[in-house]
Amino acid sequence: MSARVGVVTFPGSLDDGDAARAVRVAGGEAVRLWHGDSDLHGVDAVVLPGGFSYGDYLRTGAIARFAPVMESIIDGARGGLPVLGICNGFQILCEAHLLPGALTRNSHLHFRNRDQWLRVGTSGTAWTNSFEADQEILVPLKSGEGRYVADQATLDELTANGRIVATYVRGNPNGSERDIAGITNEAGNVVGLMPHPEHAIEALTGPSLDGLGFFTSILKHLAGATA
Amino acid sequence: MARVVVDVMLKPEILDPQGQAVANALPRLGVSDVSSVRIGRRIEIEFTGEADLDRVREIADKLLANPVIEDFTIHEVADEPVPAGDPS
């Protein structure tokens, strides 16, 4: 039986279909979850996709964080449920305090939409074990509030403990502290990523197939967990 | 009815690109003696009865502000807002 990966739809989510497709292309079963339903329907992992959620009226992710489904996801994540937040999903994970720091307006104030090179910082998470550390990958980036910030102590801790999952290379698109594009929690089950791996899984529509690694990683992780 | 104002500002050490963009535009108005502009958000909350400022503080801390990057202040104001531009 293939692993069941939930993909949450918030009002304003626009990459939920792509994320679900990425799960299927990787070989998993995508289960669509609705933000207003607190039931996770027995999924083995969750993707919070990108988009412009209703919480953005106040601060990106601030209101989405209080959606009924998030209460279940927060409980699950604290118990080890793998969760990947992409773009707005990353912002929601920070607002939910599952990941440290915050995402703020790009330093140059412009929305950035481009294919972006990243360096994978660690293969030691549920979502990056298909990569090798220091591997460079190309995935699309599209965000206006993608600048990662945290206090110096948090940044030092993330650096020292290998919790920076991806950094921007060949140019920092938004002024992120220490070129951070993605981070993980201490346990390695929760990952937040600003660029969009779900848009780089098929040659027809993406700049590479590099993004698929995040989705094969979770299936590998879940297969290992049940073996 | 009680009206409470919550002012949310980015912490001083967090870059405020919007404020900077405004500061950079001021010389076009002939203003050359401004060293910094910071932009925040003012949120007005009306209660049906008395305002419980401890609860407002909790609302601000959990939802209205993100304490990682923002500070907030709270104060209760008179029922009737003073119209903008009122010289009194």
Short mmCIF file of C-alpha atoms in Angstrom, two decimals:
data_model
loop_
_atom_site.label_atom_id
_atom_site.label_comp_id
_atom_site.label_asym_id
_atom_site.label_seq_id
_atom_site.Cartn_x
_atom_site.Cartn_y
_atom_site.Cartn_z
CA MET A 1 0.00 0.00 0.00
CA SER A 2 1.43 3.33 -1.00
CA ALA A 3 1.98 6.03 1.58
CA ARG A 4 -0.84 8.54 2.04
CA VAL A 5 0.35 12.14 1.89
CA GLY A 6 -2.18 14.82 2.77
CA VAL A 7 -2.24 18.11 0.87
CA VAL A 8 -4.14 20.90 2.60
CA THR A 9 -6.24 23.41 0.70
CA PHE A 10 -6.73 26.80 2.36
CA PRO A 11 -8.83 29.54 0.76
CA GLY A 12 -6.25 31.08 -1.54
CA SER A 13 -4.06 28.01 -1.92
CA LEU A 14 -3.01 27.78 -5.55
CA ASP A 15 -0.32 25.10 -5.59
CA ASP A 16 -2.32 22.38 -3.87
CA GLY A 17 -3.08 20.65 -7.18
CA ASP A 18 0.59 20.70 -8.17
CA ALA A 19 1.66 19.41 -4.75
CA ALA A 20 -0.85 16.55 -4.96
CA ARG A 21 0.38 15.75 -8.46
CA ALA A 22 4.00 15.74 -7.23
CA VAL A 23 3.03 13.22 -4.54
CA ARG A 24 1.44 10.99 -7.20
CA VAL A 25 4.34 11.31 -9.65
CA ALA A 26 6.70 10.29 -6.84
CA GLY A 27 4.57 7.18 -6.29
CA GLY A 28 2.46 8.13 -3.29
CA GLU A 29 -1.26 8.55 -2.74
CA ALA A 30 -2.28 12.19 -2.43
CA VAL A 31 -5.13 12.86 0.00
CA ARG A 32 -6.77 16.25 -0.30
CA LEU A 33 -7.42 17.89 3.09
CA TRP A 34 -9.66 20.90 3.69
CA HIS A 35 -8.52 23.64 6.06
CA GLY A 36 -11.84 23.71 7.89
CA ASP A 37 -11.79 19.98 8.65
CA SER A 38 -9.68 19.01 11.65
CA ASP A 39 -9.67 15.32 10.63
CA LEU A 40 -6.38 14.30 8.98
CA HIS A 41 -8.03 11.17 7.52
CA GLY A 42 -5.20 8.90 8.58
CA VAL A 43 -2.49 10.43 6.38
CA ASP A 44 1.14 9.51 6.99
CA ALA A 45 2.52 12.96 6.15
CA VAL A 46 1.22 16.42 5.23
CA VAL A 47 2.15 19.06 2.66
CA LEU A 48 1.10 22.68 3.26
CA PRO A 49 1.19 24.08 -0.26
CA GLY A 50 1.87 27.58 -1.50
CA GLY A 51 -0.62 30.26 -2.36
CA PHE A 52 -1.97 33.44 -0.89
CA SER A 53 -3.88 32.43 2.16
CA TYR A 54 -6.55 34.43 3.88
CA GLY A 55 -4.15 34.99 6.79
CA ASP A 56 -2.11 37.23 4.57
CA TYR A 57 -4.48 40.12 5.34
CA LEU A 58 -2.78 40.43 8.70
CA ARG A 59 0.59 38.75 8.14
CA THR A 60 1.41 35.84 5.86
CA GLY A 61 0.13 32.66 7.48
CA ALA A 62 -1.11 34.37 10.65
CA ILE A 63 -4.79 33.47 10.32
CA ALA A 64 -4.26 30.22 8.39
CA ARG A 65 -2.31 29.02 11.42
CA PHE A 66 -5.58 28.94 13.39
CA ALA A 67 -7.49 26.84 10.82
CA PRO A 68 -9.04 23.71 12.36
CA VAL A 69 -6.80 21.44 10.28
CA MET A 70 -3.72 23.20 11.68
CA GLU A 71 -4.58 22.27 15.25
CA SER A 72 -4.41 18.60 14.24
CA ILE A 73 -1.26 19.14 12.18
CA ILE A 74 0.48 20.98 15.02
CA ASP A 75 -0.34 18.13 17.43
CA GLY A 76 0.76 15.56 14.86
CA ALA A 77 3.99 17.37 14.00
CA ARG A 78 4.97 17.53 17.67
CA GLY A 79 4.47 13.75 17.75
CA GLY A 80 6.63 13.15 14.67
CA LEU A 81 4.19 13.50 11.75
CA PRO A 82 6.25 14.65 8.74
CA VAL A 83 5.10 18.06 7.48
CA LEU A 84 6.45 20.01 4.51
CA GLY A 85 5.46 23.66 4.16
CA ILE A 86 6.15 25.26 0.81
CA CYS A 87 6.13 29.06 0.46
CA ASN A 88 2.89 30.09 2.20
CA GLY A 89 3.11 26.71 3.94
CA PHE A 90 6.54 27.70 5.29
CA GLN A 91 5.06 30.97 6.55
CA ILE A 92 2.23 29.09 8.26
CA LEU A 93 4.72 26.71 9.95
CA CYS A 94 6.64 29.69 11.34
CA GLU A 95 3.43 31.34 12.56
CA ALA A 96 2.47 28.03 14.21
CA HIS A 97 5.86 27.98 15.98
CA LEU A 98 6.67 24.60 14.50
CA LEU A 99 9.68 26.30 12.92
CA PRO A 100 11.63 29.24 14.39
CA GLY A 101 11.93 32.67 12.84
CA ALA A 102 9.63 34.49 10.44
CA LEU A 103 9.27 35.40 6.78
CA THR A 104 9.15 39.08 5.92
CA ARG A 105 8.79 41.29 2.87
CA ASN A 106 11.57 40.86 0.31
CA SER A 107 14.27 43.42 1.08
CA HIS A 108 13.91 45.05 -2.37
CA LEU A 109 10.07 45.05 -2.10
CA HIS A 110 9.66 43.31 -5.46
CA PHE A 111 7.87 40.04 -6.04
CA ARG A 112 10.42 37.55 -7.37
CA ASN A 113 9.47 34.90 -9.89
CA ARG A 114 12.34 32.92 -11.35
CA ASP A 115 14.08 29.58 -11.49
CA GLN A 116 16.40 29.52 -8.50
CA TRP A 117 19.48 27.46 -7.70
CA LEU A 118 19.57 26.03 -4.21
CA ARG A 119 22.14 24.07 -2.29
CA VAL A 120 20.65 21.29 -0.18
CA GLY A 121 22.08 21.70 3.31
CA THR A 122 21.21 18.37 4.83
CA SER A 123 19.88 15.01 3.69
CA GLY A 124 19.00 14.15 7.28
CA THR A 125 15.31 15.08 7.22
CA ALA A 126 12.15 13.20 6.26
CA TRP A 127 11.90 15.41 3.18
CA THR A 128 15.51 15.57 1.92
CA ASN A 129 16.94 12.05 2.27
CA SER A 130 16.89 11.56 -1.53
CA PHE A 131 19.46 14.33 -1.92
CA GLU A 132 23.12 14.46 -1.05
CA ALA A 133 24.36 17.21 1.23
CA ASP A 134 25.68 20.16 -0.82
CA GLN A 135 23.82 18.98 -3.94
CA GLU A 136 22.74 21.92 -6.10
CA ILE A 137 19.21 21.85 -7.47
CA LEU A 138 17.10 24.15 -9.66
CA VAL A 139 13.49 24.87 -8.70
CA PRO A 140 11.10 27.78 -9.28
CA LEU A 141 10.77 30.56 -6.73
CA LYS A 142 7.81 32.94 -6.59
CA SER A 143 7.30 35.03 -3.50
CA GLY A 144 6.94 38.56 -2.22
CA GLU A 145 7.51 37.75 1.44
CA GLY A 146 10.30 35.22 1.32
CA ARG A 147 12.96 36.92 3.38
CA TYR A 148 13.81 34.61 6.27
CA VAL A 149 14.70 36.37 9.53
CA ALA A 150 15.47 35.15 13.04
CA ASP A 151 17.60 36.40 15.91
CA GLN A 152 21.34 35.67 15.87
CA ALA A 153 21.10 32.91 18.48
CA THR A 154 18.48 31.07 16.39
CA LEU A 155 20.51 31.50 13.19
CA ASP A 156 23.62 30.18 14.95
CA GLU A 157 21.68 27.22 16.30
CA LEU A 158 20.25 26.40 12.84
CA THR A 159 23.72 26.60 11.32
CA ALA A 160 25.49 24.62 14.04
CA ASN A 161 22.96 21.79 14.10
CA GLY A 162 22.60 21.30 10.36
CA ARG A 163 19.02 22.57 10.34
CA ILE A 164 19.37 24.73 7.23
CA VAL A 165 17.75 22.50 4.63
CA ALA A 166 18.47 24.70 1.62
CA THR A 167 20.34 27.92 0.87
CA TYR A 168 20.09 30.20 -2.15
CA VAL A 169 23.13 29.99 -4.43
CA ARG A 170 24.07 32.13 -7.45
CA GLY A 171 22.21 35.07 -5.92
CA ASN A 172 19.99 35.68 -2.89
CA PRO A 173 16.56 36.64 -4.31
CA ASN A 174 15.03 38.32 -1.26
CA GLY A 175 17.65 39.27 1.34
CA SER A 176 17.15 36.16 3.48
CA GLU A 177 19.45 35.93 6.49
CA ARG A 178 22.39 33.63 5.73
CA ASP A 179 20.84 32.93 2.28
CA ILE A 180 18.33 30.62 3.97
CA ALA A 181 15.73 29.09 1.63
CA GLY A 182 14.54 26.33 3.93
CA ILE A 183 14.92 25.00 7.46
CA THR A 184 13.89 22.02 9.57
CA ASN A 185 12.86 21.55 13.18
CA GLU A 186 15.08 19.76 15.69
CA ALA A 187 13.54 16.35 15.00
CA GLY A 188 13.82 16.70 11.22
CA ASN A 189 10.17 15.87 10.52
CA VAL A 190 9.00 19.45 9.84
CA VAL A 191 10.56 21.28 6.89
CA GLY A 192 9.77 24.73 5.52
CA LEU A 193 10.92 25.75 2.08
CA MET A 194 10.34 29.05 0.28
CA PRO A 195 10.95 27.89 -3.35
CA HIS A 196 8.56 25.45 -5.04
CA PRO A 197 9.83 21.89 -5.65
CA GLU A 198 6.34 20.80 -6.77
CA HIS A 199 6.84 22.88 -9.94
CA ALA A 200 10.02 20.99 -10.88
CA ILE A 201 8.87 17.40 -11.24
CA GLU A 202 8.18 17.06 -14.96
CA ALA A 203 10.22 18.17 -17.98
CA LEU A 204 7.19 19.69 -19.74
CA THR A 205 6.40 22.23 -17.04
CA GLY A 206 9.51 22.65 -14.90
CA PRO A 207 13.11 23.80 -15.28
CA SER A 208 14.35 20.46 -13.93
CA LEU A 209 13.15 17.31 -12.18
CA ASP A 210 15.05 18.27 -9.03
CA GLY A 211 11.96 19.02 -7.00
CA LEU A 212 10.77 15.44 -7.14
CA GLY A 213 13.48 14.54 -4.60
CA PHE A 214 11.46 16.08 -1.77
CA PHE A 215 8.48 13.85 -2.58
CA THR A 216 10.49 10.66 -3.13
CA SER A 217 12.26 11.45 0.16
CA ILE A 218 9.05 11.34 2.16
CA LEU A 219 7.97 8.07 0.55
CA LYS A 220 11.38 6.58 1.32
CA HIS A 221 11.16 7.90 4.86
CA LEU A 222 7.69 6.42 5.38
CA ALA A 223 8.70 3.08 3.84
CA GLY A 224 11.62 2.96 6.26
CA ALA A 225 9.40 3.89 9.17
CA THR A 226 7.01 1.00 8.54
CA ALA A 227 9.68 -1.55 7.58
CA MET B 1 -18.57 50.01 24.68
CA ALA B 2 -14.81 50.22 24.94
CA ARG B 3 -12.33 50.88 22.19
CA VAL B 4 -8.79 49.57 22.40
CA VAL B 5 -5.98 50.45 20.00
CA VAL B 6 -3.17 48.01 19.33
CA ASP B 7 -0.15 49.45 17.56
CA VAL B 8 2.11 46.87 15.93
CA MET B 9 5.61 47.83 14.81
CA LEU B 10 8.46 45.80 13.37
CA LYS B 11 11.21 45.43 15.95
CA PRO B 12 13.96 48.03 15.51
CA GLU B 13 16.50 45.44 14.36
CA ILE B 14 14.21 44.08 11.61
CA LEU B 15 14.66 45.71 8.22
CA ASP B 16 11.55 47.67 7.19
CA PRO B 17 11.79 47.89 3.40
CA GLN B 18 8.48 49.77 3.12
CA GLY B 19 9.68 52.42 5.54
CA GLN B 20 12.94 52.68 3.66
CA ALA B 21 11.13 53.09 0.35
CA VAL B 22 9.11 55.95 1.84
CA ALA B 23 12.24 57.52 3.35
CA ASN B 24 13.92 57.34 -0.04
CA ALA B 25 10.97 59.16 -1.64
CA LEU B 26 10.97 62.09 0.80
CA PRO B 27 13.76 64.06 -0.90
CA ARG B 28 11.45 64.33 -3.93
CA LEU B 29 9.18 66.41 -1.66
CA GLY B 30 12.12 68.55 -0.70
CA VAL B 31 12.45 66.87 2.69
CA SER B 32 16.09 66.21 3.42
CA ASP B 33 16.30 66.02 7.21
CA VAL B 34 14.60 62.63 7.79
CA SER B 35 16.97 59.88 8.85
CA SER B 36 14.49 56.99 9.18
CA VAL B 37 10.87 55.99 8.50
CA ARG B 38 9.26 52.91 10.04
CA ILE B 39 5.79 51.72 9.03
CA GLY B 40 3.53 49.84 11.43
CA ARG B 41 -0.08 48.80 11.72
CA ARG B 42 -2.83 50.23 13.91
CA ILE B 43 -5.63 47.89 14.89
CA GLU B 44 -8.78 49.16 16.65
CA ILE B 45 -10.86 46.71 18.59
CA GLU B 46 -14.33 47.57 19.90
CA PHE B 47 -15.78 45.59 22.77
CA THR B 48 -19.50 45.44 23.50
CA GLY B 49 -18.81 46.07 27.19
CA GLU B 50 -15.73 46.75 29.25
CA ALA B 51 -12.36 46.02 27.68
CA ASP B 52 -10.20 43.45 29.40
CA LEU B 53 -6.69 44.65 28.59
CA ASP B 54 -5.12 41.36 29.62
CA ARG B 55 -7.23 39.61 27.01
CA VAL B 56 -6.29 42.23 24.42
CA ARG B 57 -2.65 41.61 25.26
CA GLU B 58 -3.19 37.89 24.65
CA ILE B 59 -4.97 38.56 21.34
CA ALA B 60 -2.13 40.84 20.27
CA ASP B 61 0.55 38.39 21.31
CA LYS B 62 -1.07 35.38 19.62
CA LEU B 63 -2.57 36.85 16.49
CA LEU B 64 -2.19 40.58 15.82
CA ALA B 65 1.59 40.65 16.20
CA ASN B 66 4.28 38.07 15.62
CA PRO B 67 6.57 38.53 18.64
CA VAL B 68 9.46 37.08 16.63
CA ILE B 69 9.62 40.19 14.47
CA GLU B 70 7.17 42.70 15.95
CA ASP B 71 6.50 44.69 19.12
CA PHE B 72 3.08 45.99 20.11
CA THR B 73 1.56 48.55 22.45
CA ILE B 74 -1.99 48.70 23.74
CA HIS B 75 -4.09 51.61 24.92
CA GLU B 76 -7.74 52.22 25.55
CA VAL B 77 -9.24 55.29 23.86
CA ALA B 78 -12.43 57.34 24.17
CA ASP B 79 -15.57 55.91 22.55
CA GLU B 80 -15.84 58.48 19.79
CA PRO B 81 -12.86 58.60 17.45
CA VAL B 82 -11.61 62.10 16.70
CA PRO B 83 -12.24 62.78 13.00
CA ALA B 84 -9.13 63.00 10.89
CA GLY B 85 -8.02 66.56 10.30
CA ASP B 86 -9.94 67.97 13.27
CA PRO B 87 -7.86 70.94 14.40
CA SER B 88 -8.96 70.56 18.03
#
